[in-house]
Structures are given as C-alpha cells and as structure tokens.
Short mmCIF file of C-alpha atoms in Angstrom, two decimals:
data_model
loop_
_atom_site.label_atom_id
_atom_site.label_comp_id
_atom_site.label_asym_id
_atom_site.label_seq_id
_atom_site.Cartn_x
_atom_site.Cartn_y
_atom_site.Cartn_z
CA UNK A 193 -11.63 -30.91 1.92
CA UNK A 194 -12.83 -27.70 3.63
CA UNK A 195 -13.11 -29.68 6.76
CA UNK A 196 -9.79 -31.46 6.72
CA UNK A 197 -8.25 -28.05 6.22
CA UNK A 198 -9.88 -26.46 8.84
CA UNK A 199 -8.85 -28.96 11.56
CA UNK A 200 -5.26 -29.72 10.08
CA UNK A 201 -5.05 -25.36 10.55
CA UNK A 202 -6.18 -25.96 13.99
CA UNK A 203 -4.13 -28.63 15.02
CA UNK A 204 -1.20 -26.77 14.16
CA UNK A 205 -1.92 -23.80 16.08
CA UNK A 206 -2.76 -25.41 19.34
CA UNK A 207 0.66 -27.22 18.47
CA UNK A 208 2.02 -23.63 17.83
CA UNK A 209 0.63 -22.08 21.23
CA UNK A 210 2.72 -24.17 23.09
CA UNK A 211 5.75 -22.83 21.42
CA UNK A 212 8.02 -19.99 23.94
CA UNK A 213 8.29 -16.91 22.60
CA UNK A 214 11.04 -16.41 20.14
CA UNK A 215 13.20 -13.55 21.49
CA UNK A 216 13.06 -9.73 19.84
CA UNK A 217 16.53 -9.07 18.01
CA UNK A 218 16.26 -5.86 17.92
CA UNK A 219 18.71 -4.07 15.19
CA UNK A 220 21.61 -1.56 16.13
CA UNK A 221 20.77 1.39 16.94
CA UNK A 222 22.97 3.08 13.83
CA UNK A 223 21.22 0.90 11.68
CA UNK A 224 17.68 2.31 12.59
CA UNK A 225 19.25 5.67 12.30
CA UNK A 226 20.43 5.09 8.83
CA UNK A 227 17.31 3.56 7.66
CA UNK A 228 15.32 6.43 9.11
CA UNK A 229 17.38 8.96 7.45
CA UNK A 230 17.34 7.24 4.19
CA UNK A 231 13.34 7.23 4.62
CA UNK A 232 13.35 10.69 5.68
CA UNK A 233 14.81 11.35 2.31
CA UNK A 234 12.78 9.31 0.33
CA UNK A 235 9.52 10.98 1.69
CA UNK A 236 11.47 14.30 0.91
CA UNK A 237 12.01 13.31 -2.82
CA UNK A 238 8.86 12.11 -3.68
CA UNK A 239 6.84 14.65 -1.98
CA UNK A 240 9.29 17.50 -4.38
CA UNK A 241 8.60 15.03 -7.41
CA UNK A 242 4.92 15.28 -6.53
CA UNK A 243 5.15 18.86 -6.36
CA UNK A 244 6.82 18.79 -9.79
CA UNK A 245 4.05 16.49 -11.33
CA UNK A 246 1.42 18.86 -10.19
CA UNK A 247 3.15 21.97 -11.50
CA UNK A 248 3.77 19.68 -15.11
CA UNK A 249 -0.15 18.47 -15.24
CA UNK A 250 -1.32 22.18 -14.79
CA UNK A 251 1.05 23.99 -17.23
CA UNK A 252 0.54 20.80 -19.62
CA UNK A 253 -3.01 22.01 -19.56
CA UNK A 254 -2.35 25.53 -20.24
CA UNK A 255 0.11 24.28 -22.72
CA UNK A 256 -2.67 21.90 -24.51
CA UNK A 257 -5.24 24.43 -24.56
CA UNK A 258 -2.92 26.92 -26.37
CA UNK A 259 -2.08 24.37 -29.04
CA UNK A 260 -5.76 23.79 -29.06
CA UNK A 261 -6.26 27.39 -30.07
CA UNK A 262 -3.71 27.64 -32.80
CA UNK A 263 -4.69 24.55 -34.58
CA UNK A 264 -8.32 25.75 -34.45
CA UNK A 265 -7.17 29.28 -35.76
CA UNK A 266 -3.66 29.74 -36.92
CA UNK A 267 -4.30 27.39 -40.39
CA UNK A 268 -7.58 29.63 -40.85
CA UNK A 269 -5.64 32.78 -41.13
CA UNK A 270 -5.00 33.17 -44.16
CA UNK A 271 -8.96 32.24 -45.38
CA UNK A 272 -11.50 34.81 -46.08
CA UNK A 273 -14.66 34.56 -44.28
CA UNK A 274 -17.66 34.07 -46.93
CA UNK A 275 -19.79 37.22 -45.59
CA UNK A 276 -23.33 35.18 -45.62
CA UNK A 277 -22.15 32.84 -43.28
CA UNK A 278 -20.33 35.26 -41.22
CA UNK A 279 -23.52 36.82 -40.90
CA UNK A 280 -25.83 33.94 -40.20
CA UNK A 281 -23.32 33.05 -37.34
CA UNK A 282 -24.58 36.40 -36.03
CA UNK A 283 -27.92 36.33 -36.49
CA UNK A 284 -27.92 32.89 -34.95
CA UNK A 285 -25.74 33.70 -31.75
CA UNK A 286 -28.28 36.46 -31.14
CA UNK A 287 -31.01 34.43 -31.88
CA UNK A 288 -29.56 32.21 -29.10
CA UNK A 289 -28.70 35.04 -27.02
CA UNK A 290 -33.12 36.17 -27.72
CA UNK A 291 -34.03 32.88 -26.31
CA UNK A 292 -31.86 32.53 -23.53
CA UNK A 293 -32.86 35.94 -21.93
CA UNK A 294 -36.53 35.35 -22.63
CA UNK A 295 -36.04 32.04 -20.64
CA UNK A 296 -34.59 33.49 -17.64
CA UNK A 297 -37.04 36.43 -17.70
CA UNK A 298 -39.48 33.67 -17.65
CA UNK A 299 -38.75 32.24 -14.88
CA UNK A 300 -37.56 34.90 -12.71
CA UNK A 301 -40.65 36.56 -13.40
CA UNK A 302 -42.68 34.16 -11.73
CA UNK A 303 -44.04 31.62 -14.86
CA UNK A 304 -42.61 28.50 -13.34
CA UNK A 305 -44.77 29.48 -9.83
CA UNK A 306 -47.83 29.94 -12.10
CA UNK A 307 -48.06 33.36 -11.24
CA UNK A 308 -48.44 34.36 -14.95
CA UNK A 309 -51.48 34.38 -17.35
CA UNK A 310 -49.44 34.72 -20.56
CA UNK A 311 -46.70 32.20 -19.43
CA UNK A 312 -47.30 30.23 -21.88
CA UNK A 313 -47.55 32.44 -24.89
CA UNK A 314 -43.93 33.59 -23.85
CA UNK A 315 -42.92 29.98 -23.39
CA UNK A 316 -44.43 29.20 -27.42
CA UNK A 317 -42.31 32.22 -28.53
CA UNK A 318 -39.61 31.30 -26.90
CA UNK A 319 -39.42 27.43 -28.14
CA UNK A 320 -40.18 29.56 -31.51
CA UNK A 321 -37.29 31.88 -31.45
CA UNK A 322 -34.97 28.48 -30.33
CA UNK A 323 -35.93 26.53 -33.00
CA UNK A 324 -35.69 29.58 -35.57
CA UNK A 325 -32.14 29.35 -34.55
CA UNK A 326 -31.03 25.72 -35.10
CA UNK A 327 -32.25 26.35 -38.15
CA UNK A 328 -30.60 29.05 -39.75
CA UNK A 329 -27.09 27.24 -37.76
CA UNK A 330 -28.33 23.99 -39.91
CA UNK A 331 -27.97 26.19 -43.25
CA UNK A 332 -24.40 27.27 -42.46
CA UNK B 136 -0.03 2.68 19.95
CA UNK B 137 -3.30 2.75 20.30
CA UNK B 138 -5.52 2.57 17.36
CA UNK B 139 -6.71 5.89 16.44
CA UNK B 140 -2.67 7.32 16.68
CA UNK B 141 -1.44 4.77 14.39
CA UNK B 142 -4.44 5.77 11.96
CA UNK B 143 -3.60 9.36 12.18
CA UNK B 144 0.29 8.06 11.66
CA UNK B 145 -0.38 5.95 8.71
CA UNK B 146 -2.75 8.63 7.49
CA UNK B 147 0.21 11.30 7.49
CA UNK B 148 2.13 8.82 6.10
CA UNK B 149 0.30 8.66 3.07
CA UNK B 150 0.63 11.87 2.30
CA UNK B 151 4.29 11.14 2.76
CA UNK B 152 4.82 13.45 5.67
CA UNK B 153 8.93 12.64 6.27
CA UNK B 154 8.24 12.54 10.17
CA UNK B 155 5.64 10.02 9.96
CA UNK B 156 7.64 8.28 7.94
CA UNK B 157 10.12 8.37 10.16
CA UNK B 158 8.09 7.10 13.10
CA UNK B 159 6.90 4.17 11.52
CA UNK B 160 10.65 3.16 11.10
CA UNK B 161 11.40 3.70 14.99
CA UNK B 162 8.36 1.79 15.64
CA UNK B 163 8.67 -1.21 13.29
CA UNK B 164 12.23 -1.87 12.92
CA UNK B 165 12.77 -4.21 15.59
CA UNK B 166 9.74 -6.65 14.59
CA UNK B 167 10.45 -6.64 10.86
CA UNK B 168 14.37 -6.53 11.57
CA UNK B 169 13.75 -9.87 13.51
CA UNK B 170 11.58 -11.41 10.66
CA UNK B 171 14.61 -10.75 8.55
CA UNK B 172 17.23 -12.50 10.59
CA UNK B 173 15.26 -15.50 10.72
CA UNK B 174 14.36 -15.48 7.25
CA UNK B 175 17.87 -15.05 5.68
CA UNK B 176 19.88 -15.82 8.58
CA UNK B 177 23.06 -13.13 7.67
CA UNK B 178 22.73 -10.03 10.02
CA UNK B 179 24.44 -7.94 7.42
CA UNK B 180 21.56 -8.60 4.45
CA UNK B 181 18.90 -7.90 7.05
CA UNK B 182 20.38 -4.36 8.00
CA UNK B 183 20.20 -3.94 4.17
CA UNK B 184 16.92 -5.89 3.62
CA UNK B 185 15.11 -3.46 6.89
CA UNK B 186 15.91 -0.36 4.53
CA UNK B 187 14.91 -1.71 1.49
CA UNK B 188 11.43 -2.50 3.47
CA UNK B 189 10.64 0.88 4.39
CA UNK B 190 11.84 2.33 1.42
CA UNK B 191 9.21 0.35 0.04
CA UNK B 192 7.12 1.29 2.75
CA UNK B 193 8.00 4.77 1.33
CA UNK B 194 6.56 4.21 -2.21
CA UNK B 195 3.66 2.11 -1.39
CA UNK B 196 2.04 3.69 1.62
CA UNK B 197 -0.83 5.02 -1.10
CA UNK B 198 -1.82 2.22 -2.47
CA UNK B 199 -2.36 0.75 1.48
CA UNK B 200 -5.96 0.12 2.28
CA UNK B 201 -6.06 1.07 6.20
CA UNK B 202 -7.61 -1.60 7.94
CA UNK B 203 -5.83 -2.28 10.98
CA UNK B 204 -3.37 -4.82 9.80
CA UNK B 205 -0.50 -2.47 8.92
CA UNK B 206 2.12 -4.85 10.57
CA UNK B 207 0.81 -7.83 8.25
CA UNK B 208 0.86 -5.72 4.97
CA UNK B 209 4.79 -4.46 6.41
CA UNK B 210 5.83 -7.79 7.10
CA UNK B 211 4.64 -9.14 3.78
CA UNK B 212 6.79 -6.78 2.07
CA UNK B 213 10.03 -7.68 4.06
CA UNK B 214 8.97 -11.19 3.57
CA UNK B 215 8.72 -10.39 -0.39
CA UNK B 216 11.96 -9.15 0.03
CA UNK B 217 13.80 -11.86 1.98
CA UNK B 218 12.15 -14.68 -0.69
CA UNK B 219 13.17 -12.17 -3.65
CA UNK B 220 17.03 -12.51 -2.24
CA UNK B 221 17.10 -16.22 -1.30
CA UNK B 222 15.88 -16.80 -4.92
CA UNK B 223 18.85 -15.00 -6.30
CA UNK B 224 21.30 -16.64 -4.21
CA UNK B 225 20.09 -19.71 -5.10
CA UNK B 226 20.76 -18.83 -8.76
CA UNK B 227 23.96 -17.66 -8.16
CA UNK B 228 24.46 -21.00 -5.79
CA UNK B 229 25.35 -19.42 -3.06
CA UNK B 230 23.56 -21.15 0.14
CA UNK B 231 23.22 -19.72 3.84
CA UNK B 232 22.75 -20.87 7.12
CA UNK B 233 21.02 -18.81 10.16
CA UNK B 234 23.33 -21.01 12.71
CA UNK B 235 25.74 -17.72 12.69
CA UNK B 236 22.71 -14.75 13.19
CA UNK B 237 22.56 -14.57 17.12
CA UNK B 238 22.79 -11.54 17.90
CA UNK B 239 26.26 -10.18 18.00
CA UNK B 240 28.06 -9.48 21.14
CA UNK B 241 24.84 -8.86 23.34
CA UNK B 242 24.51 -5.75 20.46
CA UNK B 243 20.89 -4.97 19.80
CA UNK B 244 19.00 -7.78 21.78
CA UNK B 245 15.87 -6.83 23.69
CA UNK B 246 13.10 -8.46 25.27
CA UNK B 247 9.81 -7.45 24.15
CA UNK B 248 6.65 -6.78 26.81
CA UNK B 249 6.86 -6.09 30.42
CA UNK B 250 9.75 -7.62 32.49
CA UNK B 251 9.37 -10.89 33.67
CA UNK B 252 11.19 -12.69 37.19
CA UNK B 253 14.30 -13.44 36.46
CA UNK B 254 13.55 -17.10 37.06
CA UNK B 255 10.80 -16.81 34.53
CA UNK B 256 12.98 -14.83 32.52
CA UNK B 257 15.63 -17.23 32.33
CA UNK B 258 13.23 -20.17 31.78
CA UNK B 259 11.92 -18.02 28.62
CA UNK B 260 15.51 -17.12 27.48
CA UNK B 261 16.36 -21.11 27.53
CA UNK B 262 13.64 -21.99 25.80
CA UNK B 263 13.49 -19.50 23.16
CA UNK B 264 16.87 -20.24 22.76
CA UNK B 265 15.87 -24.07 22.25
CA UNK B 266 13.48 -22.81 19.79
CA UNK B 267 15.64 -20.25 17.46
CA UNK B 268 18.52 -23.60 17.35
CA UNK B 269 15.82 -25.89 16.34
CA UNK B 270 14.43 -23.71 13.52
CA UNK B 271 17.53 -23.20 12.30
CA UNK B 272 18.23 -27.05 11.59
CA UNK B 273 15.04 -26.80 9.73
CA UNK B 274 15.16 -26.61 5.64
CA UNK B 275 14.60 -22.81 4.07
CA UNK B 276 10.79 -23.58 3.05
CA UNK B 277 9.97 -25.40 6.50
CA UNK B 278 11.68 -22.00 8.23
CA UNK B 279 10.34 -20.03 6.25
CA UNK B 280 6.75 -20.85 6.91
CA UNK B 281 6.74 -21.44 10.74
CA UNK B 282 8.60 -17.86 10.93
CA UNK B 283 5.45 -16.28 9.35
CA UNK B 284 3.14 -17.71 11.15
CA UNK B 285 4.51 -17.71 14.62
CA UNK B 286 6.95 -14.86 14.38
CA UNK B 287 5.31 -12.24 11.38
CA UNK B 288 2.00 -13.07 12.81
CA UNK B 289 0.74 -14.06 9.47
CA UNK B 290 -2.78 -15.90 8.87
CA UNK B 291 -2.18 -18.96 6.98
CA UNK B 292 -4.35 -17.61 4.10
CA UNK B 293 -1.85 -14.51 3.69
CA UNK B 294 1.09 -16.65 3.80
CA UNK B 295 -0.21 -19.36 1.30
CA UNK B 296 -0.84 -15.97 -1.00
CA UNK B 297 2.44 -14.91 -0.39
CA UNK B 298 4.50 -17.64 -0.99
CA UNK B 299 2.51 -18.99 -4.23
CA UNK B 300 0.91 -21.82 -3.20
CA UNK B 301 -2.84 -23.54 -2.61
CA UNK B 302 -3.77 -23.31 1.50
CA UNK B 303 -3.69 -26.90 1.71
CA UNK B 304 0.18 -26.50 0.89
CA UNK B 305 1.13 -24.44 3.43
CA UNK B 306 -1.02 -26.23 5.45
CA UNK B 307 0.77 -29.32 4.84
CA UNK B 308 4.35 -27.72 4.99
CA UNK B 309 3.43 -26.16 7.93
CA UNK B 310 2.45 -29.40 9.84
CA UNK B 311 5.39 -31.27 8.30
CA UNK B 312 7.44 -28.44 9.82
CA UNK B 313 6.10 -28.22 13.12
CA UNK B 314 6.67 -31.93 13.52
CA UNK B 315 10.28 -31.97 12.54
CA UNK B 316 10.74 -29.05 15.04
CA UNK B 317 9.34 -31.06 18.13
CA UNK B 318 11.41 -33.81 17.14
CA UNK B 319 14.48 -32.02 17.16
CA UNK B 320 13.53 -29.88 20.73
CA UNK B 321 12.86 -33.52 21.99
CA UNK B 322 16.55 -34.62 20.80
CA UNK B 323 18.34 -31.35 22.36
CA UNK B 324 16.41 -31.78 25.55
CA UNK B 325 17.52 -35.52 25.26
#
C-alpha cells in the first residue's frame, strides 16, 4: 500500500516537472496597500488589547488578594480573641522565630563545615525547641 | 530573503510588531494573491480573500512554530479560506468559473525570477498560458489539488491534511487530474 503510494506520488511529480511555470498575477498595487494598512491596524489593536490584558491580570491580582484579606478578616471583626490562644500563637511564633535563628547561627557559624565541637548539642536543642513548637500550635 | 532575515521578521512578527507585519504583506501578497485567483477564479473575492489571509496571519502568528516553511503554513490558511468560501457558495448555489480571472487589462501581472530572452520568454508566456486555460476546464476538486501542489508548493501530505482526506485520495485525485490536464493541452495544441 505504502509502496503503491510512494510510486503513484512519484509518478505524478515527474509528470508535474514537466509542467511550464504558471505565471505570477501579481495583485494591484492599491490592493496591497489596503491590505497592509488594514494589517498595520490589526497589529496596532491587538498589541493595545494586549497591553490592556496585562494591566487587567495584574490589578485582578491586586484586586484578588484584597478580597482575600477581607474574607479572611472582615467576618472576624466583630469576634473576641479567646486570650489563651492568642497567647499560645505567641509563644509559638517565637518559638519558631528561637529555632530559626539558632539554625542560621548554626550554620553561619561554621557547624555544617565541622568546625564545631558542640554542633551537635545545638543541632539537638534546636530540633527540641522546633518540635516544642508544633506542639503547643497542635493544642490551639 | 535569506533565512536568518525572515526569522528575525517572523520573530518580530510574533510579537506583533505593525512593521513586520507589514513586510510580510509586501512580501507575500503576490504568491498567495495568485493561489487565490486560481482557487476561486473571481479577482474581486481574492482582493478580499488576500486581506482576510493576513489578517489571519495577524492573529495567528503566535501559535506558528518557526521552522522554515512559513509560505506553506500562509498558503494553507488562504487555501482554508478559498475552500471555506467555495463551500458557502455552493450552499447558496451560486457556481464560478476561473475562465474570466486573467489578469485585467495587463493590471498587476508580473513575471517572477530573473528575466528571460524574449524568445524564451514568449515560449514560457504561451505555455503557461496553455496551462492556466487547461486548469481552468478542470472540475473545482481536480483544480483545486494540482494548484496546491504545483502552484502553493504544498507536499501532498499537507494537502491531503488540508483538504480532509486519506493520502491515497489526493493521491488518486491528483493523478486523475494531471491526466485530464494533458489530455486537454494535447487537444488545444491539436
């Protein structure tokens, strides 16, 4: 099938290469002019339009994030904090604050190089002071 | 246009720079203009068909994947074009006939490539002249195809695609075509 396809394609364009050369018609020039123009102004309008999409997508994403906010927040005005878990919200962001400074002091004091002898008595505490803090988030 | 200009062209086109735009029309109008003629055979819906293209052209250019055959991908969409308004005339009933789309009064007609003698230019003229009169005794699908092929410069594959059917249909139509077209040289020259 392959084959019978392959040489019928063939035949034809050996047939085909013996064909003269159909002339150009070449369209008035006015015509080329208008369709040029009517291009030109195509490209023009899409290229604003794009502009305009751009400007839409970023302000949509200010826009979201604002609505974002106030549903998080503006039906939680009128509520009363309970006080305990206000507090453990605290304890834990500092907890969580403990741990992440103790990390980078860590490391920027040499403990991943091995240039530490107590490395890894800060690295226990550390782990200790993380963990301390999911749990106190878990009792929330 | 060598290669690496018509990449930077088509890559400014893309981003829908108006000039480049513009540039593609001066440099394509002619070829797909003449693709048009033949396929619909009125002068008048090619001038309209040629902006519709690049308007096209226009909106599409990003979804192009550059890889040198920009010509085939334009001349696919005039084709597209051409089928899409032959299809609604033949709803409405209304049928055509490319007998009357010579050029008109000597207006627009140019010779592509270098200049030939004019012995050998005549020759050529007489013969292509042979040619357009035969094709335009042929039927609309038999036209159609040889057109693509030999005019659009259309691989058999992309034509098959375009017009809907298997490769060993426009294969077949194509051969049918080409004989009926030697047959009716052979009775003009007769």
């Amino acid at each position: 099938m392959e084959v019978g396809l392959h040489n019928l394609e063939r035949e034809i364009e050996r047939a085909r290469a013996a064909w003269p050369t159909l002339r150009a018609i070449a369209p008035p020039t006015t015509i080329v002019a208008r369709v040029r123009a009517a291009v030109v102004a195509e490209a023009r309008r899409l290229r604003r339009r794009g502009r305009w999409l751009q400007a839409v997508r970023t302000f949509g994403g200010v826009a979201a994030a604002a609505l974002l906010v106030v549903g998080l927040w503006g039906p939680r005005a009128g509520i009363t904090p309970d006080a305990d878990a206000l507090s453990l919200v605290q304890d834990w962001g500092q907890a969580l604050d403990a741990s992440g400074t103790q990390l980078r002091d860590t490391l920027l004091g040499g403990w991943a190089r091995g240039e530490r002898p107590d490395a890894a008595a800060e690295v226990d505490e550390l782990f200790r002071t993380l963990e301390l803090s999911l749990e106190r988030f878990e009792d929330l | 246009m060598d290669r690496s200009a018509l990449d930077e062209l088509l890559e400014r086109a893309r981003r829908r720079e108006p000039d480049a735009l513009g540039r593609l029309v001066d440099l394509y109008a002619a070829r797909v203009y003449g693709l048009l003629v033949r396929l619909t055979g009125d002068r008048d819906a090619a001038e309209d068909l040629l902006q519709e293209t690049f308007l096209r052209v226009c909106r599409m250019i990003g979804e192009y994947q550059h890889d040198g055959r920009f010509e085939s991908w334009l001349m696919r969409i005039a084709a597209n074009l051409a089928r899409d308004r032959a299809r609604q005339r033949r709803r409405r009933g209304v049928t055509g006939s490319l007998n009357d789309a010579g050029p008109r009064g000597g207006e627009g007609e140019s010779a592509a490539g270098p200049s030939p003698r004019p012995d050998e230019a005549l020759a050529a003229a007489e013969a292509g002249a042979r040619l357009e009169a035969a094709l335009a005794q042929l039927s609309d699908p038999e036209r159609e195809i040889l057109v693509l092929r030999h005019y659009a410069d259309l691989p058999f594959r992309e034509i098959a695609d375009l017009l809907g059917v298997p490769l060993g249909t426009a294969l077949a139509r194509a051969h049918r075509a080409l004989g009926r077209l030697r047959e009716l040289m052979r009775d003009e020259q007769a």
